[in-house]
mmCIF file with all atom_site columns, C-alpha atoms in Angstrom:
data_model
loop_
_atom_site.group_PDB
_atom_site.id
_atom_site.type_symbol
_atom_site.label_atom_id
_atom_site.label_alt_id
_atom_site.label_comp_id
_atom_site.label_asym_id
_atom_site.label_entity_id
_atom_site.label_seq_id
_atom_site.pdbx_PDB_ins_code
_atom_site.Cartn_x
_atom_site.Cartn_y
_atom_site.Cartn_z
_atom_site.occupancy
_atom_site.B_iso_or_equiv
_atom_site.pdbx_formal_charge
_atom_site.auth_seq_id
_atom_site.auth_comp_id
_atom_site.auth_asym_id
_atom_site.auth_atom_id
_atom_site.pdbx_PDB_model_num
ATOM 1   C CA . MET M 1 1   ? -17.678 20.440 11.587  1.00 0.00 ? 1   MET M CA 1
ATOM 2   C CA . ALA M 1 2   ? -14.510 21.511 9.817   1.00 0.00 ? 2   ALA M CA 1
ATOM 3   C CA . ASP M 1 3   ? -14.741 23.287 6.504   1.00 0.00 ? 3   ASP M CA 1
ATOM 4   C CA . ALA M 1 4   ? -13.898 21.065 3.567   1.00 0.00 ? 4   ALA M CA 1
ATOM 5   C CA . PHE M 1 5   ? -11.046 21.932 1.245   1.00 0.00 ? 5   PHE M CA 1
ATOM 6   C CA . SER M 1 6   ? -12.548 22.250 -2.216  1.00 0.00 ? 6   SER M CA 1
ATOM 7   C CA . CYS M 1 7   ? -11.012 22.330 -5.683  1.00 0.00 ? 7   CYS M CA 1
ATOM 8   C CA . GLU M 1 8   ? -12.056 21.938 -9.299  1.00 0.00 ? 8   GLU M CA 1
ATOM 9   C CA . VAL M 1 9   ? -10.767 19.177 -11.547 1.00 0.00 ? 9   VAL M CA 1
ATOM 10  C CA . GLN M 1 10  ? -11.452 19.099 -15.273 1.00 0.00 ? 10  GLN M CA 1
ATOM 11  C CA . VAL M 1 11  ? -12.756 16.010 -17.042 1.00 0.00 ? 11  VAL M CA 1
ATOM 12  C CA . ARG M 1 12  ? -10.045 15.457 -19.631 1.00 0.00 ? 12  ARG M CA 1
ATOM 13  C CA . TRP M 1 13  ? -10.315 14.270 -23.199 1.00 0.00 ? 13  TRP M CA 1
ATOM 14  C CA . GLY M 1 14  ? -9.541  10.567 -23.116 1.00 0.00 ? 14  GLY M CA 1
ATOM 15  C CA . ASP M 1 15  ? -10.910 9.997  -19.589 1.00 0.00 ? 15  ASP M CA 1
ATOM 16  C CA . SER M 1 16  ? -14.091 8.428  -20.993 1.00 0.00 ? 16  SER M CA 1
ATOM 17  C CA . ASP M 1 17  ? -14.842 4.950  -22.284 1.00 0.00 ? 17  ASP M CA 1
ATOM 18  C CA . ARG M 1 18  ? -16.980 3.943  -25.275 1.00 0.00 ? 18  ARG M CA 1
ATOM 19  C CA . LEU M 1 19  ? -20.162 4.551  -23.279 1.00 0.00 ? 19  LEU M CA 1
ATOM 20  C CA . GLY M 1 20  ? -19.169 8.167  -22.682 1.00 0.00 ? 20  GLY M CA 1
ATOM 21  C CA . HIS M 1 21  ? -18.595 7.507  -18.973 1.00 0.00 ? 21  HIS M CA 1
ATOM 22  C CA . VAL M 1 22  ? -15.376 8.418  -17.215 1.00 0.00 ? 22  VAL M CA 1
ATOM 23  C CA . ASN M 1 23  ? -13.396 5.228  -16.604 1.00 0.00 ? 23  ASN M CA 1
ATOM 24  C CA . ASN M 1 24  ? -13.408 4.110  -12.966 1.00 0.00 ? 24  ASN M CA 1
ATOM 25  C CA . THR M 1 25  ? -9.612  4.362  -12.698 1.00 0.00 ? 25  THR M CA 1
ATOM 26  C CA . LYS M 1 26  ? -9.798  8.094  -13.431 1.00 0.00 ? 26  LYS M CA 1
ATOM 27  C CA . TYR M 1 27  ? -11.747 8.714  -10.200 1.00 0.00 ? 27  TYR M CA 1
ATOM 28  C CA . ALA M 1 28  ? -8.626  7.701  -8.253  1.00 0.00 ? 28  ALA M CA 1
ATOM 29  C CA . GLU M 1 29  ? -6.600  10.178 -10.342 1.00 0.00 ? 29  GLU M CA 1
ATOM 30  C CA . TYR M 1 30  ? -9.123  12.960 -9.676  1.00 0.00 ? 30  TYR M CA 1
ATOM 31  C CA . MET M 1 31  ? -8.988  12.209 -5.942  1.00 0.00 ? 31  MET M CA 1
ATOM 32  C CA . GLN M 1 32  ? -5.190  12.175 -6.012  1.00 0.00 ? 32  GLN M CA 1
ATOM 33  C CA . GLU M 1 33  ? -5.117  15.557 -7.733  1.00 0.00 ? 33  GLU M CA 1
ATOM 34  C CA . ALA M 1 34  ? -7.451  17.038 -5.101  1.00 0.00 ? 34  ALA M CA 1
ATOM 35  C CA . ARG M 1 35  ? -5.578  15.358 -2.240  1.00 0.00 ? 35  ARG M CA 1
ATOM 36  C CA . ILE M 1 36  ? -2.239  16.769 -3.425  1.00 0.00 ? 36  ILE M CA 1
ATOM 37  C CA . GLN M 1 37  ? -3.735  20.267 -3.608  1.00 0.00 ? 37  GLN M CA 1
ATOM 38  C CA . PHE M 1 38  ? -5.225  19.767 -0.119  1.00 0.00 ? 38  PHE M CA 1
ATOM 39  C CA . LEU M 1 39  ? -1.920  18.579 1.365   1.00 0.00 ? 39  LEU M CA 1
ATOM 40  C CA . GLU M 1 40  ? 0.126   21.298 -0.313  1.00 0.00 ? 40  GLU M CA 1
ATOM 41  C CA . SER M 1 41  ? -2.262  24.059 0.728   1.00 0.00 ? 41  SER M CA 1
ATOM 42  C CA . LYS M 1 42  ? -2.654  22.801 4.294   1.00 0.00 ? 42  LYS M CA 1
ATOM 43  C CA . LEU M 1 43  ? 0.697   21.226 5.173   1.00 0.00 ? 43  LEU M CA 1
ATOM 44  C CA . ALA M 1 44  ? 3.339   23.026 3.131   1.00 0.00 ? 44  ALA M CA 1
ATOM 45  C CA . VAL M 1 45  ? 2.353   26.487 4.371   1.00 0.00 ? 45  VAL M CA 1
ATOM 46  C CA . HIS M 1 46  ? 2.756   25.267 7.965   1.00 0.00 ? 46  HIS M CA 1
ATOM 47  C CA . GLY M 1 47  ? 6.104   23.558 7.513   1.00 0.00 ? 47  GLY M CA 1
ATOM 48  C CA . GLY M 1 48  ? 4.642   20.108 6.913   1.00 0.00 ? 48  GLY M CA 1
ATOM 49  C CA . ARG M 1 49  ? 5.967   17.617 4.417   1.00 0.00 ? 49  ARG M CA 1
ATOM 50  C CA . PRO M 1 50  ? 3.183   16.859 1.924   1.00 0.00 ? 50  PRO M CA 1
ATOM 51  C CA . GLY M 1 51  ? 5.487   14.823 -0.313  1.00 0.00 ? 51  GLY M CA 1
ATOM 52  C CA . TYR M 1 52  ? 6.474   12.526 2.521   1.00 0.00 ? 52  TYR M CA 1
ATOM 53  C CA . VAL M 1 53  ? 3.263   10.561 2.820   1.00 0.00 ? 53  VAL M CA 1
ATOM 54  C CA . VAL M 1 54  ? 2.201   7.496  0.854   1.00 0.00 ? 54  VAL M CA 1
ATOM 55  C CA . VAL M 1 55  ? -1.140  5.849  0.137   1.00 0.00 ? 55  VAL M CA 1
ATOM 56  C CA . ARG M 1 56  ? -1.574  2.592  2.037   1.00 0.00 ? 56  ARG M CA 1
ATOM 57  C CA . LYS M 1 57  ? -5.199  1.873  1.138   1.00 0.00 ? 57  LYS M CA 1
ATOM 58  C CA . MET M 1 58  ? -7.877  3.448  -1.020  1.00 0.00 ? 58  MET M CA 1
ATOM 59  C CA . THR M 1 59  ? -11.604 2.805  -1.442  1.00 0.00 ? 59  THR M CA 1
ATOM 60  C CA . ILE M 1 60  ? -14.101 4.373  -3.838  1.00 0.00 ? 60  ILE M CA 1
ATOM 61  C CA . GLU M 1 61  ? -17.882 4.138  -3.891  1.00 0.00 ? 61  GLU M CA 1
ATOM 62  C CA . PHE M 1 62  ? -19.444 5.084  -7.221  1.00 0.00 ? 62  PHE M CA 1
ATOM 63  C CA . LEU M 1 63  ? -22.825 6.825  -6.940  1.00 0.00 ? 63  LEU M CA 1
ATOM 64  C CA . LYS M 1 64  ? -23.488 8.327  -10.387 1.00 0.00 ? 64  LYS M CA 1
ATOM 65  C CA . PRO M 1 65  ? -21.619 8.198  -13.710 1.00 0.00 ? 65  PRO M CA 1
ATOM 66  C CA . VAL M 1 66  ? -19.337 11.079 -14.623 1.00 0.00 ? 66  VAL M CA 1
ATOM 67  C CA . THR M 1 67  ? -19.480 11.939 -18.333 1.00 0.00 ? 67  THR M CA 1
ATOM 68  C CA . ASP M 1 68  ? -17.597 14.293 -20.621 1.00 0.00 ? 68  ASP M CA 1
ATOM 69  C CA . SER M 1 69  ? -20.186 16.999 -19.919 1.00 0.00 ? 69  SER M CA 1
ATOM 70  C CA . SER M 1 70  ? -20.044 16.566 -16.111 1.00 0.00 ? 70  SER M CA 1
ATOM 71  C CA . GLY M 1 71  ? -17.076 18.864 -15.600 1.00 0.00 ? 71  GLY M CA 1
ATOM 72  C CA . PRO M 1 72  ? -15.601 20.742 -14.121 1.00 0.00 ? 72  PRO M CA 1
ATOM 73  C CA . LEU M 1 73  ? -15.858 18.467 -11.101 1.00 0.00 ? 73  LEU M CA 1
ATOM 74  C CA . GLN M 1 74  ? -15.805 19.820 -7.564  1.00 0.00 ? 74  GLN M CA 1
ATOM 75  C CA . ILE M 1 75  ? -13.883 17.663 -5.130  1.00 0.00 ? 75  ILE M CA 1
ATOM 76  C CA . ASP M 1 76  ? -14.188 18.281 -1.402  1.00 0.00 ? 76  ASP M CA 1
ATOM 77  C CA . VAL M 1 77  ? -11.475 16.895 0.863   1.00 0.00 ? 77  VAL M CA 1
ATOM 78  C CA . VAL M 1 78  ? -11.534 16.433 4.648   1.00 0.00 ? 78  VAL M CA 1
ATOM 79  C CA . THR M 1 79  ? -9.716  14.238 7.146   1.00 0.00 ? 79  THR M CA 1
ATOM 80  C CA . THR M 1 80  ? -11.729 11.609 9.007   1.00 0.00 ? 80  THR M CA 1
ATOM 81  C CA . HIS M 1 81  ? -8.980  10.173 11.209  1.00 0.00 ? 81  HIS M CA 1
ATOM 82  C CA . VAL M 1 82  ? -5.589  11.361 12.443  1.00 0.00 ? 82  VAL M CA 1
ATOM 83  C CA . GLY M 1 83  ? -3.297  8.862  14.152  1.00 0.00 ? 83  GLY M CA 1
ATOM 84  C CA . THR M 1 84  ? 0.334   8.786  15.213  1.00 0.00 ? 84  THR M CA 1
ATOM 85  C CA . SER M 1 85  ? 1.771   7.943  11.808  1.00 0.00 ? 85  SER M CA 1
ATOM 86  C CA . SER M 1 86  ? -1.289  7.869  9.549   1.00 0.00 ? 86  SER M CA 1
ATOM 87  C CA . PHE M 1 87  ? -4.430  9.750  8.625   1.00 0.00 ? 87  PHE M CA 1
ATOM 88  C CA . THR M 1 88  ? -7.494  9.130  6.486   1.00 0.00 ? 88  THR M CA 1
ATOM 89  C CA . VAL M 1 89  ? -8.677  11.552 3.821   1.00 0.00 ? 89  VAL M CA 1
ATOM 90  C CA . ARG M 1 90  ? -12.281 11.554 2.517   1.00 0.00 ? 90  ARG M CA 1
ATOM 91  C CA . HIS M 1 91  ? -12.915 12.831 -1.033  1.00 0.00 ? 91  HIS M CA 1
ATOM 92  C CA . ILE M 1 92  ? -16.374 13.740 -2.363  1.00 0.00 ? 92  ILE M CA 1
ATOM 93  C CA . ILE M 1 93  ? -16.677 14.161 -6.134  1.00 0.00 ? 93  ILE M CA 1
ATOM 94  C CA . ARG M 1 94  ? -19.530 16.321 -7.447  1.00 0.00 ? 94  ARG M CA 1
ATOM 95  C CA . ASP M 1 95  ? -20.425 17.147 -11.044 1.00 0.00 ? 95  ASP M CA 1
ATOM 96  C CA . ASN M 1 96  ? -21.116 20.642 -12.382 1.00 0.00 ? 96  ASN M CA 1
ATOM 97  C CA . THR M 1 97  ? -24.735 20.458 -11.146 1.00 0.00 ? 97  THR M CA 1
ATOM 98  C CA . GLY M 1 98  ? -23.606 19.679 -7.589  1.00 0.00 ? 98  GLY M CA 1
ATOM 99  C CA . ALA M 1 99  ? -24.759 16.053 -7.762  1.00 0.00 ? 99  ALA M CA 1
ATOM 100 C CA . GLU M 1 100 ? -22.555 13.636 -5.838  1.00 0.00 ? 100 GLU M CA 1
ATOM 101 C CA . CYS M 1 101 ? -20.939 11.153 -8.193  1.00 0.00 ? 101 CYS M CA 1
ATOM 102 C CA . ALA M 1 102 ? -18.532 9.286  -5.914  1.00 0.00 ? 102 ALA M CA 1
ATOM 103 C CA . PHE M 1 103 ? -16.755 9.361  -2.607  1.00 0.00 ? 103 PHE M CA 1
ATOM 104 C CA . GLY M 1 104 ? -13.638 7.637  -1.429  1.00 0.00 ? 104 GLY M CA 1
ATOM 105 C CA . ASP M 1 105 ? -11.173 7.336  1.401   1.00 0.00 ? 105 ASP M CA 1
ATOM 106 C CA . ALA M 1 106 ? -7.388  7.174  1.285   1.00 0.00 ? 106 ALA M CA 1
ATOM 107 C CA . LEU M 1 107 ? -5.356  5.955  4.244   1.00 0.00 ? 107 LEU M CA 1
ATOM 108 C CA . MET M 1 108 ? -2.144  7.979  4.160   1.00 0.00 ? 108 MET M CA 1
ATOM 109 C CA . VAL M 1 109 ? 1.028   7.051  6.073   1.00 0.00 ? 109 VAL M CA 1
ATOM 110 C CA . GLY M 1 110 ? 3.934   9.303  6.980   1.00 0.00 ? 110 GLY M CA 1
ATOM 111 C CA . PHE M 1 111 ? 6.992   8.098  5.064   1.00 0.00 ? 111 PHE M CA 1
ATOM 112 C CA . ASP M 1 112 ? 10.726  8.506  5.637   1.00 0.00 ? 112 ASP M CA 1
ATOM 113 C CA . LYS M 1 113 ? 12.353  8.467  2.209   1.00 0.00 ? 113 LYS M CA 1
ATOM 114 C CA . VAL M 1 114 ? 15.812  7.668  3.632   1.00 0.00 ? 114 VAL M CA 1
ATOM 115 C CA . THR M 1 115 ? 14.810  4.569  5.614   1.00 0.00 ? 115 THR M CA 1
ATOM 116 C CA . GLU M 1 116 ? 11.830  3.817  3.350   1.00 0.00 ? 116 GLU M CA 1
ATOM 117 C CA . LYS M 1 117 ? 9.723   3.094  6.425   1.00 0.00 ? 117 LYS M CA 1
ATOM 118 C CA . SER M 1 118 ? 6.738   4.720  8.050   1.00 0.00 ? 118 SER M CA 1
ATOM 119 C CA . ARG M 1 119 ? 7.373   7.692  10.299  1.00 0.00 ? 119 ARG M CA 1
ATOM 120 C CA . SER M 1 120 ? 5.385   9.512  12.946  1.00 0.00 ? 120 SER M CA 1
ATOM 121 C CA . LEU M 1 121 ? 3.564   12.621 11.818  1.00 0.00 ? 121 LEU M CA 1
ATOM 122 C CA . ALA M 1 122 ? 5.115   15.854 13.086  1.00 0.00 ? 122 ALA M CA 1
ATOM 123 C CA . GLU M 1 123 ? 3.038   17.833 15.575  1.00 0.00 ? 123 GLU M CA 1
ATOM 124 C CA . SER M 1 124 ? 2.636   20.611 12.987  1.00 0.00 ? 124 SER M CA 1
ATOM 125 C CA . GLU M 1 125 ? 1.251   18.071 10.502  1.00 0.00 ? 125 GLU M CA 1
ATOM 126 C CA . ARG M 1 126 ? -1.116  16.575 13.077  1.00 0.00 ? 126 ARG M CA 1
ATOM 127 C CA . SER M 1 127 ? -2.501  19.969 14.106  1.00 0.00 ? 127 SER M CA 1
ATOM 128 C CA . VAL M 1 128 ? -3.221  20.978 10.491  1.00 0.00 ? 128 VAL M CA 1
ATOM 129 C CA . LEU M 1 129 ? -4.847  17.623 9.726   1.00 0.00 ? 129 LEU M CA 1
ATOM 130 C CA . GLU M 1 130 ? -6.904  17.745 12.926  1.00 0.00 ? 130 GLU M CA 1
ATOM 131 C CA . ALA M 1 131 ? -8.208  21.197 11.923  1.00 0.00 ? 131 ALA M CA 1
ATOM 132 C CA . ALA M 1 132 ? -9.755  19.555 8.830   1.00 0.00 ? 132 ALA M CA 1
ATOM 133 C CA . LEU M 1 133 ? -11.156 16.623 10.841  1.00 0.00 ? 133 LEU M CA 1
ATOM 134 C CA . VAL M 1 134 ? -14.810 15.621 10.550  1.00 0.00 ? 134 VAL M CA 1
ATOM 135 C CA . SER M 1 135 ? -16.628 12.848 12.364  1.00 0.00 ? 135 SER M CA 1
ATOM 136 C CA . VAL M 1 136 ? -17.906 9.916  10.319  1.00 0.00 ? 136 VAL M CA 1
ATOM 137 C CA . ASN M 1 137 ? -19.662 6.809  11.579  1.00 0.00 ? 137 ASN M CA 1
ATOM 138 C CA . GLU M 1 138 ? -20.825 5.264  8.320   1.00 0.00 ? 138 GLU M CA 1
ATOM 139 C CA . PRO M 1 139 ? -19.031 5.055  4.951   1.00 0.00 ? 139 PRO M CA 1
ATOM 140 C CA . GLN M 1 140 ? -21.392 7.600  3.388   1.00 0.00 ? 140 GLN M CA 1
ATOM 141 C CA . ASP M 1 141 ? -21.105 10.161 6.210   1.00 0.00 ? 141 ASP M CA 1
ATOM 142 C CA . PHE M 1 142 ? -20.088 13.615 5.010   1.00 0.00 ? 142 PHE M CA 1
ATOM 143 C CA . VAL M 1 143 ? -21.795 12.832 1.716   1.00 0.00 ? 143 VAL M CA 1
ATOM 144 C CA . SER M 1 144 ? -25.055 14.814 1.520   1.00 0.00 ? 144 SER M CA 1
#
Protein backbone atom coordinates (compact mmCIF):
# COMPACT_ATOMS: atom_id res chain seq x y z
CA MET A 1 0.00 0.00 0.00
CA ALA A 2 1.18 3.51 -0.79
CA ASP A 3 2.07 5.84 2.03
CA ALA A 4 -0.58 8.45 2.70
CA PHE A 5 0.22 12.13 2.43
CA SER A 6 -0.54 13.64 5.82
CA CYS A 7 -0.99 17.21 7.00
CA GLU A 8 -2.38 19.11 9.97
CA VAL A 9 -5.31 21.49 9.72
CA GLN A 10 -6.36 23.73 12.59
CA VAL A 11 -9.96 23.97 13.77
CA ARG A 12 -10.60 27.68 13.37
CA TRP A 13 -12.61 30.03 15.53
CA GLY A 14 -16.00 30.33 13.87
CA ASP A 15 -15.97 26.80 12.40
CA SER A 16 -18.36 25.56 15.10
CA ASP A 17 -22.12 25.82 15.47
CA ARG A 18 -24.15 26.48 18.63
CA LEU A 19 -23.67 22.88 19.76
CA GLY A 20 -19.90 23.30 19.71
CA HIS A 21 -19.57 20.96 16.72
CA VAL A 22 -17.73 21.94 13.56
CA ASN A 23 -20.29 22.69 10.86
CA ASN A 24 -20.52 19.99 8.19
CA THR A 25 -19.55 22.40 5.41
CA LYS A 26 -16.18 22.99 7.08
CA TYR A 27 -15.19 19.34 6.55
CA ALA A 28 -15.16 20.01 2.79
CA GLU A 29 -12.91 23.03 3.42
CA TYR A 30 -10.54 20.96 5.57
CA MET A 31 -10.37 18.30 2.84
CA GLN A 32 -9.75 20.95 0.19
CA GLU A 33 -6.90 22.41 2.22
CA ALA A 34 -5.29 18.97 2.59
CA ARG A 35 -5.91 18.10 -1.06
CA ILE A 36 -4.24 21.31 -2.25
CA GLN A 37 -1.20 20.59 -0.07
CA PHE A 38 -1.14 17.01 -1.42
CA LEU A 39 -1.35 18.14 -5.06
CA GLU A 40 1.23 20.89 -4.64
CA SER A 41 3.69 18.63 -2.84
CA LYS A 42 3.24 15.71 -5.23
CA LEU A 43 2.53 17.29 -8.61
CA ALA A 44 4.25 20.67 -8.64
CA VAL A 45 7.67 19.26 -7.76
CA HIS A 46 7.40 16.86 -10.72
CA GLY A 47 6.25 19.40 -13.28
CA GLY A 48 2.55 18.67 -12.85
CA ARG A 49 -0.17 21.27 -12.88
CA PRO A 50 -1.96 21.14 -9.52
CA GLY A 51 -4.02 24.25 -10.28
CA TYR A 52 -5.39 22.75 -13.47
CA VAL A 53 -7.77 20.24 -11.96
CA VAL A 54 -11.34 20.79 -10.81
CA VAL A 55 -13.67 18.95 -8.46
CA ARG A 56 -16.43 17.11 -10.31
CA LYS A 57 -17.97 15.25 -7.38
CA MET A 58 -17.43 15.06 -3.64
CA THR A 59 -18.80 12.78 -0.91
CA ILE A 60 -18.29 12.89 2.85
CA GLU A 61 -19.20 10.33 5.49
CA PHE A 62 -19.34 11.72 9.02
CA LEU A 63 -18.20 9.29 11.73
CA LYS A 64 -17.68 11.41 14.85
CA PRO A 65 -18.23 15.10 15.65
CA VAL A 66 -15.28 17.47 15.45
CA THR A 67 -15.34 20.11 18.20
CA ASP A 68 -13.28 23.17 19.02
CA SER A 69 -10.99 21.02 21.17
CA SER A 70 -10.50 18.33 18.48
CA GLY A 71 -7.66 20.10 16.71
CA PRO A 72 -5.26 20.13 15.25
CA LEU A 73 -6.79 17.65 12.83
CA GLN A 74 -4.67 15.18 10.89
CA ILE A 75 -5.83 14.62 7.34
CA ASP A 76 -4.44 11.73 5.32
CA VAL A 77 -4.76 11.87 1.54
CA VAL A 78 -4.35 9.06 -1.00
CA THR A 79 -5.55 8.38 -4.53
CA THR A 80 -7.99 5.52 -5.06
CA HIS A 81 -8.37 5.74 -8.84
CA VAL A 82 -6.35 7.22 -11.70
CA GLY A 83 -7.95 7.43 -15.14
CA THR A 84 -7.13 9.14 -18.41
CA SER A 85 -8.47 12.56 -17.47
CA SER A 86 -9.60 12.10 -13.86
CA PHE A 87 -8.57 10.71 -10.51
CA THR A 88 -10.20 10.14 -7.14
CA VAL A 89 -8.70 11.38 -3.88
CA ARG A 90 -9.64 9.86 -0.49
CA HIS A 91 -9.34 12.07 2.62
CA ILE A 92 -9.39 10.71 6.18
CA ILE A 93 -9.91 13.27 8.96
CA ARG A 94 -8.65 12.37 12.44
CA ASP A 95 -8.85 14.41 15.64
CA ASN A 96 -5.93 15.08 17.99
CA THR A 97 -6.46 11.69 19.70
CA GLY A 98 -6.19 9.84 16.38
CA ALA A 99 -9.90 9.01 16.27
CA GLU A 100 -11.38 9.00 12.77
CA CYS A 101 -14.02 11.70 12.44
CA ALA A 102 -14.85 11.60 8.73
CA PHE A 103 -13.71 10.42 5.36
CA GLY A 104 -14.53 11.61 1.90
CA ASP A 105 -13.73 11.23 -1.76
CA ALA A 106 -13.25 13.90 -4.41
CA LEU A 107 -13.37 13.08 -8.10
CA MET A 108 -10.89 15.44 -9.74
CA VAL A 109 -10.77 16.18 -13.49
CA GLY A 110 -7.90 17.61 -15.48
CA PHE A 111 -8.95 21.04 -16.75
CA ASP A 112 -7.77 23.21 -19.64
CA LYS A 113 -8.30 26.81 -18.59
CA VAL A 114 -8.13 28.11 -22.18
CA THR A 115 -10.82 25.83 -23.64
CA GLU A 116 -12.58 25.40 -20.29
CA LYS A 117 -12.94 21.68 -20.99
CA SER A 118 -11.54 18.54 -19.47
CA ARG A 119 -8.06 17.48 -20.52
CA SER A 120 -6.07 14.28 -20.31
CA LEU A 121 -3.67 14.00 -17.40
CA ALA A 122 -0.01 14.30 -18.39
CA GLU A 123 2.09 11.16 -17.97
CA SER A 124 4.08 12.90 -15.21
CA GLU A 125 0.83 13.64 -13.35
CA ARG A 126 -0.43 10.07 -13.78
CA SER A 127 2.81 8.54 -12.49
CA VAL A 128 2.82 10.73 -9.36
CA LEU A 129 -0.85 10.01 -8.67
CA GLU A 130 -0.37 6.28 -9.25
CA ALA A 131 2.48 6.28 -6.69
CA ALA A 132 -0.08 7.39 -4.07
CA LEU A 133 -2.67 4.83 -5.22
CA VAL A 134 -4.34 2.49 -2.74
CA SER A 135 -6.90 -0.21 -3.42
CA VAL A 136 -10.40 0.26 -2.03
CA ASN A 137 -13.40 -2.01 -2.49
CA GLU A 138 -15.83 -0.51 -0.01
CA PRO A 139 -16.49 3.15 0.85
CA GLN A 140 -14.83 2.80 4.25
CA ASP A 141 -11.68 1.07 2.96
CA PHE A 142 -8.47 2.80 4.00
CA VAL A 143 -10.28 3.99 7.12
CA SER A 144 -9.01 1.99 10.12
